[in-house]
Coordinates of N, CA and C in Angstrom, one line a residue:
Q1289 N 8.1 -7.3 -4.7 CA 7.7 -6.7 -3.5 C 6.4 -5.8 -3.6
V1290 N 5.5 -6.0 -2.6 CA 4.3 -5.2 -2.6 C 4.6 -3.9 -2.0
E1291 N 4.1 -2.9 -2.5 CA 4.1 -1.6 -2.0 C 3.0 -1.2 -1.3
F1292 N 3.0 -0.6 -0.1 CA 1.9 -0.2 0.6 C 1.9 1.3 0.6
V1293 N 0.8 1.9 0.5 CA 0.6 3.4 0.6 C -0.4 3.7 1.7
E1294 N 0.1 4.3 2.8 CA -0.6 4.7 3.9 C -1.2 6.1 3.7
S1295 N -2.4 6.4 4.2 CA -3.0 7.8 4.1 C -4.0 7.9 5.2
G1296 N -4.5 9.1 5.3 CA -5.5 9.5 6.4 C -5.0 10.1 7.6
G1297 N -3.7 10.2 7.8 CA -3.2 10.9 9.0 C -3.4 12.4 9.0
G1298 N -3.1 12.9 10.1 CA -3.4 14.4 10.3 C -3.2 14.8 11.7
L1299 N -3.5 16.1 11.9 CA -3.5 16.7 13.2 C -4.9 16.7 13.8
V1300 N -4.9 16.1 15.0 CA -6.3 16.1 15.7 C -6.1 16.4 17.3
Q1301 N -7.1 16.8 17.7 CA -7.0 17.2 19.2 C -7.3 15.9 20.0
P1302 N -6.9 15.8 21.1 CA -7.2 14.6 22.1 C -8.7 14.4 22.0
G1303 N -9.0 13.0 22.0 CA -10.5 12.7 22.0 C -10.9 12.6 20.6
G1304 N -10.2 13.1 19.5 CA -10.8 13.1 18.2 C -10.5 11.8 17.6
S1305 N -10.9 11.7 16.3 CA -10.8 10.5 15.5 C -10.2 10.6 14.1
L1306 N -9.6 9.6 13.7 CA -9.0 9.5 12.4 C -9.2 8.2 11.9
R1307 N -9.3 8.1 10.5 CA -9.4 6.8 9.9 C -8.2 6.7 8.8
L1308 N -7.4 5.7 9.1 CA -6.2 5.5 8.3 C -6.5 4.5 7.2
S1309 N -5.9 4.6 6.1 CA -6.1 3.6 5.0 C -4.7 3.1 4.7
C1310 N -4.7 1.8 4.2 CA -3.5 1.2 3.6 C -3.8 0.4 2.3
A1311 N -3.4 1.0 1.2 CA -3.6 0.5 0.0 C -2.4 -0.4 -0.6
A1312 N -2.6 -1.5 -1.0 CA -1.5 -2.3 -1.7 C -1.5 -2.4 -3.1
S1313 N -0.4 -2.5 -3.6 CA -0.2 -2.5 -5.1 C -0.8 -3.8 -5.8
G1314 N -1.2 -4.8 -5.0 CA -1.8 -6.0 -5.5 C -2.9 -6.6 -4.6
S1315 N -3.6 -7.6 -5.1 CA -4.6 -8.2 -4.3 C -3.9 -9.2 -3.4
I1316 N -3.6 -8.8 -2.2 CA -2.8 -9.7 -1.3 C -3.5 -9.9 0.0
F1317 N -4.7 -9.2 0.3 CA -5.2 -9.3 1.6 C -5.9 -10.5 1.9
S1318 N -6.1 -11.3 0.9 CA -6.7 -12.6 1.2 C -5.7 -13.8 1.4
I1319 N -4.4 -13.2 1.2 CA -3.4 -14.1 1.2 C -2.5 -13.9 2.6
Y1320 N -2.3 -12.7 2.9 CA -1.5 -12.4 4.0 C -2.3 -11.7 5.3
H1321 N -1.8 -12.0 6.4 CA -2.4 -11.2 7.5 C -1.7 -9.8 7.5
M1322 N -2.4 -8.9 7.9 CA -2.0 -7.5 7.8 C -2.1 -6.8 9.1
G1323 N -1.3 -5.8 9.3 CA -1.2 -5.1 10.6 C -0.8 -3.6 10.3
W1324 N -1.1 -3.0 11.5 CA -0.7 -1.6 11.5 C 0.4 -1.5 12.7
Y1325 N 1.4 -0.6 12.4 CA 2.4 -0.4 13.4 C 2.7 1.1 13.4
R1326 N 3.3 1.6 14.5 CA 3.5 2.9 14.5 C 4.9 3.2 15.1
Q1327 N 5.5 4.4 14.8 CA 6.7 4.8 15.4 C 6.8 6.2 15.8
A1328 N 6.9 6.5 17.0 CA 7.1 7.7 17.5 C 8.7 8.1 17.5
P1329 N 8.7 9.5 17.5 CA 10.2 9.9 17.5 C 11.0 9.4 18.7
G1330 N 12.1 8.9 18.4 CA 13.0 8.3 19.5 C 12.6 7.0 19.9
K1331 N 11.5 6.4 19.4 CA 11.1 5.1 19.9 C 11.2 4.0 18.7
Q1332 N 11.0 2.9 19.2 CA 11.0 1.7 18.4 C 9.7 1.6 17.7
R1333 N 9.6 1.1 16.4 CA 8.3 0.8 15.8 C 7.5 -0.2 16.6
E1334 N 6.3 -0.1 16.9 CA 5.5 -0.9 17.8 C 4.2 -1.4 17.1
F1335 N 3.9 -2.6 17.4 CA 2.6 -3.1 16.9 C 1.4 -2.3 17.5
V1336 N 0.4 -2.2 16.6 CA -0.8 -1.4 16.9 C -2.0 -2.5 16.7
A1337 N -2.2 -3.0 15.6 CA -3.3 -3.9 15.3 C -3.0 -4.9 14.2
K1338 N -3.7 -6.0 14.3 CA -3.6 -7.1 13.3 C -4.9 -7.5 12.8
I1339 N -5.1 -8.0 11.6 CA -6.3 -8.6 11.0 C -5.7 -9.7 10.1
T1340 N -6.3 -10.9 10.5 CA -5.8 -12.1 9.6 C -6.6 -12.2 8.4
T1341 N -6.2 -13.1 7.5 CA -6.9 -13.3 6.2 C -8.4 -13.7 6.4
T1342 N -8.6 -14.3 7.6 CA -10.1 -14.6 7.8 C -10.8 -13.7 8.7
G1343 N -10.2 -12.5 8.9 CA -10.8 -11.6 9.7 C -10.7 -11.4 11.2
Y1344 N -9.9 -12.3 11.9 CA -9.5 -12.3 13.2 C -8.7 -11.1 13.5
T1345 N -9.0 -10.4 14.6 CA -8.3 -9.2 14.9 C -7.6 -9.3 16.2
N1346 N -6.5 -8.5 16.5 CA -5.9 -8.3 17.9 C -5.2 -7.1 17.9
Y1347 N -5.2 -6.4 19.1 CA -4.7 -5.1 19.3 C -3.7 -5.0 20.3
A1348 N -2.8 -4.0 20.3 CA -2.0 -3.7 21.4 C -2.8 -3.2 22.6
D1349 N -2.3 -3.5 23.8 CA -3.3 -3.0 24.9 C -3.4 -1.5 24.9
S1350 N -2.5 -0.9 24.4 CA -2.6 0.6 24.6 C -3.7 1.2 23.5
V1351 N -4.2 0.4 22.6 CA -5.2 0.9 21.8 C -6.4 0.2 21.9
K1352 N -6.5 -0.9 22.5 CA -7.7 -1.8 22.7 C -8.8 -0.9 23.1
G1353 N -9.9 -1.1 22.4 CA -11.2 -0.5 22.7 C -11.3 1.0 22.0
R1354 N -10.2 1.4 21.6 CA -10.2 2.7 20.8 C -10.1 2.6 19.3
F1355 N -9.3 1.7 18.9 CA -8.9 1.4 17.5 C -9.5 0.1 17.0
T1356 N -9.9 0.3 15.7 CA -10.5 -1.0 15.1 C -9.8 -1.0 13.6
I1357 N -9.4 -2.3 13.4 CA -8.8 -2.6 12.2 C -9.8 -3.4 11.4
S1358 N -9.9 -3.0 10.1 CA -10.7 -3.7 9.1 C -10.1 -3.8 7.7
K1359 N -10.6 -4.5 6.8 CA -10.2 -4.6 5.5 C -11.2 -4.8 4.5
D1360 N -10.9 -4.5 3.3 CA -11.8 -4.7 2.1 C -10.9 -5.4 1.1
N1361 N -11.0 -6.7 1.0 CA -10.1 -7.4 0.1 C -10.3 -7.0 -1.3
A1362 N -11.6 -6.6 -1.8 CA -11.9 -6.2 -3.2 C -11.2 -5.0 -3.5
K1363 N -11.0 -4.1 -2.5 CA -10.4 -2.9 -2.8 C -8.9 -2.7 -2.4
N1364 N -8.4 -3.9 -2.0 CA -7.0 -4.1 -1.7 C -6.5 -3.1 -0.6
A1365 N -7.5 -2.8 0.4 CA -7.1 -1.9 1.4 C -7.4 -2.4 2.7
V1366 N -6.7 -1.9 3.6 CA -6.9 -2.2 5.3 C -7.0 -0.7 5.8
F1367 N -7.8 -0.7 6.8 CA -8.1 0.5 7.5 C -7.9 0.5 9.1
L1368 N -7.7 1.6 9.5 CA -7.5 1.6 11.0 C -8.3 2.8 11.5
Q1369 N -9.5 2.6 12.2 CA -10.3 3.6 12.7 C -9.9 3.8 14.1
M1370 N -9.4 5.0 14.2 CA -8.8 5.6 15.6 C -9.8 6.4 16.2
N1371 N -10.2 6.1 17.4 CA -11.2 6.9 18.2 C -10.6 7.3 19.6
N1372 N -11.0 8.4 20.1 CA -10.7 8.8 21.3 C -9.0 8.9 21.4
L1373 N -8.6 9.6 20.4 CA -7.1 9.7 20.2 C -6.4 10.5 21.4
K1374 N -5.3 9.9 21.7 CA -4.5 10.5 22.8 C -3.1 11.1 22.4
P1375 N -2.5 11.9 23.0 CA -1.3 12.5 22.6 C -0.2 11.4 22.4
E1376 N -0.3 10.3 23.2 CA 0.8 9.3 23.1 C 0.6 8.4 21.9
D1377 N -0.6 8.6 21.2 CA -0.9 8.0 19.8 C -0.1 8.7 18.7
T1378 N 0.5 9.8 18.9 CA 1.3 10.6 18.0 C 2.4 9.7 17.5
A1379 N 2.4 9.4 16.2 CA 3.6 8.7 15.6 C 3.3 8.6 14.1
V1380 N 4.3 8.0 13.3 CA 4.1 7.7 12.1 C 3.5 6.2 11.9
Y1381 N 2.4 6.1 11.2 CA 1.7 4.8 11.3 C 2.0 4.2 9.9
Y1382 N 2.3 2.9 10.0 CA 2.6 2.1 8.9 C 1.8 0.7 8.8
C1383 N 1.5 0.3 7.6 CA 0.9 -1.0 7.5 C 1.9 -2.0 7.0
S1384 N 1.7 -3.2 7.3 CA 2.7 -4.3 6.9 C 1.9 -5.7 6.8
K1385 N 2.7 -6.6 6.2 CA 2.2 -8.0 6.3 C 2.8 -8.4 7.7
V1386 N 2.0 -9.2 8.3 CA 2.2 -9.8 9.6 C 2.3 -11.2 9.7
S1387 N 3.1 -11.8 10.6 CA 3.4 -13.2 10.7 C 1.9 -13.9 11.2
S1388 N 2.0 -15.2 10.8 CA 0.7 -15.9 11.2 C 0.5 -15.9 12.7
I1389 N 1.6 -16.3 13.4 CA 1.7 -16.3 14.8 C 2.4 -15.0 15.4
G1390 N 1.6 -14.5 16.2 CA 2.2 -13.2 16.8 C 1.9 -12.1 16.0
T1391 N 2.8 -10.9 16.2 CA 2.7 -9.7 15.6 C 4.0 -9.2 14.8
I1392 N 4.7 -10.1 14.2 CA 5.9 -9.8 13.7 C 5.7 -9.3 12.2
P1393 N 6.3 -8.1 12.0 CA 5.9 -7.6 10.6 C 7.1 -8.2 9.7
F1394 N 6.8 -8.2 8.4 CA 7.8 -8.6 7.4 C 7.4 -8.0 6.1
G1395 N 8.5 -7.9 5.2 CA 8.3 -7.4 3.9 C 8.6 -6.0 3.8
S1396 N 8.2 -5.2 2.9 CA 8.4 -3.9 2.7 C 7.6 -2.9 3.5
W1397 N 8.2 -1.8 4.0 CA 7.4 -0.8 4.6 C 7.0 0.4 3.7
G1398 N 5.8 1.0 3.8 CA 5.6 2.0 3.0 C 6.1 3.4 3.6
Q1399 N 5.6 4.5 3.1 CA 6.2 5.8 3.5 C 5.5 6.1 4.9
G1400 N 4.4 5.7 5.3 CA 3.8 5.9 6.5 C 2.8 7.1 6.3
T1401 N 2.1 7.3 7.4 CA 1.2 8.5 7.5 C 1.2 9.0 8.9
Q1402 N 1.5 10.4 9.0 CA 1.8 11.0 10.3 C 0.5 11.2 11.0
V1403 N 0.4 10.8 12.2 CA -0.7 11.2 13.1 C -0.2 12.0 14.3
T1404 N -0.8 13.1 14.4 CA -0.4 14.1 15.5 C -1.5 14.4 16.3
V1405 N -1.5 14.0 17.6 CA -2.6 14.2 18.6 C -2.1 15.3 19.5
S1406 N -2.7 16.4 19.5 CA -2.2 17.6 20.3 C -3.3 18.6 20.4
S1407 N -3.4 19.2 21.6 CA -4.3 20.4 21.8 C -3.6 21.7 21.5

């Protein structure tokens, strides 16, 4: 099982930016589609963004236009650039393998990285 390590979270004010990183234990990003998910306290884990092996991306409506997912296969890393952050973006963010069709995560979850957006 591949282990993912998320990093880059922190405390930011509304309107601020963060760049999250997801590092894999192996060279897998040319094989699997990858995505970011988040889980706020008391809520279900939800889809945020997806990037396919060929670079196609899609986003949850709530983050569209504000977040950008990208990857660097050579570095075994996936990134999430988050701009114009809102309090409702507060959550623990996780990366995961994603189904070819849709936005279904599968495999192991990492520890996540906390993003807190507050004034």
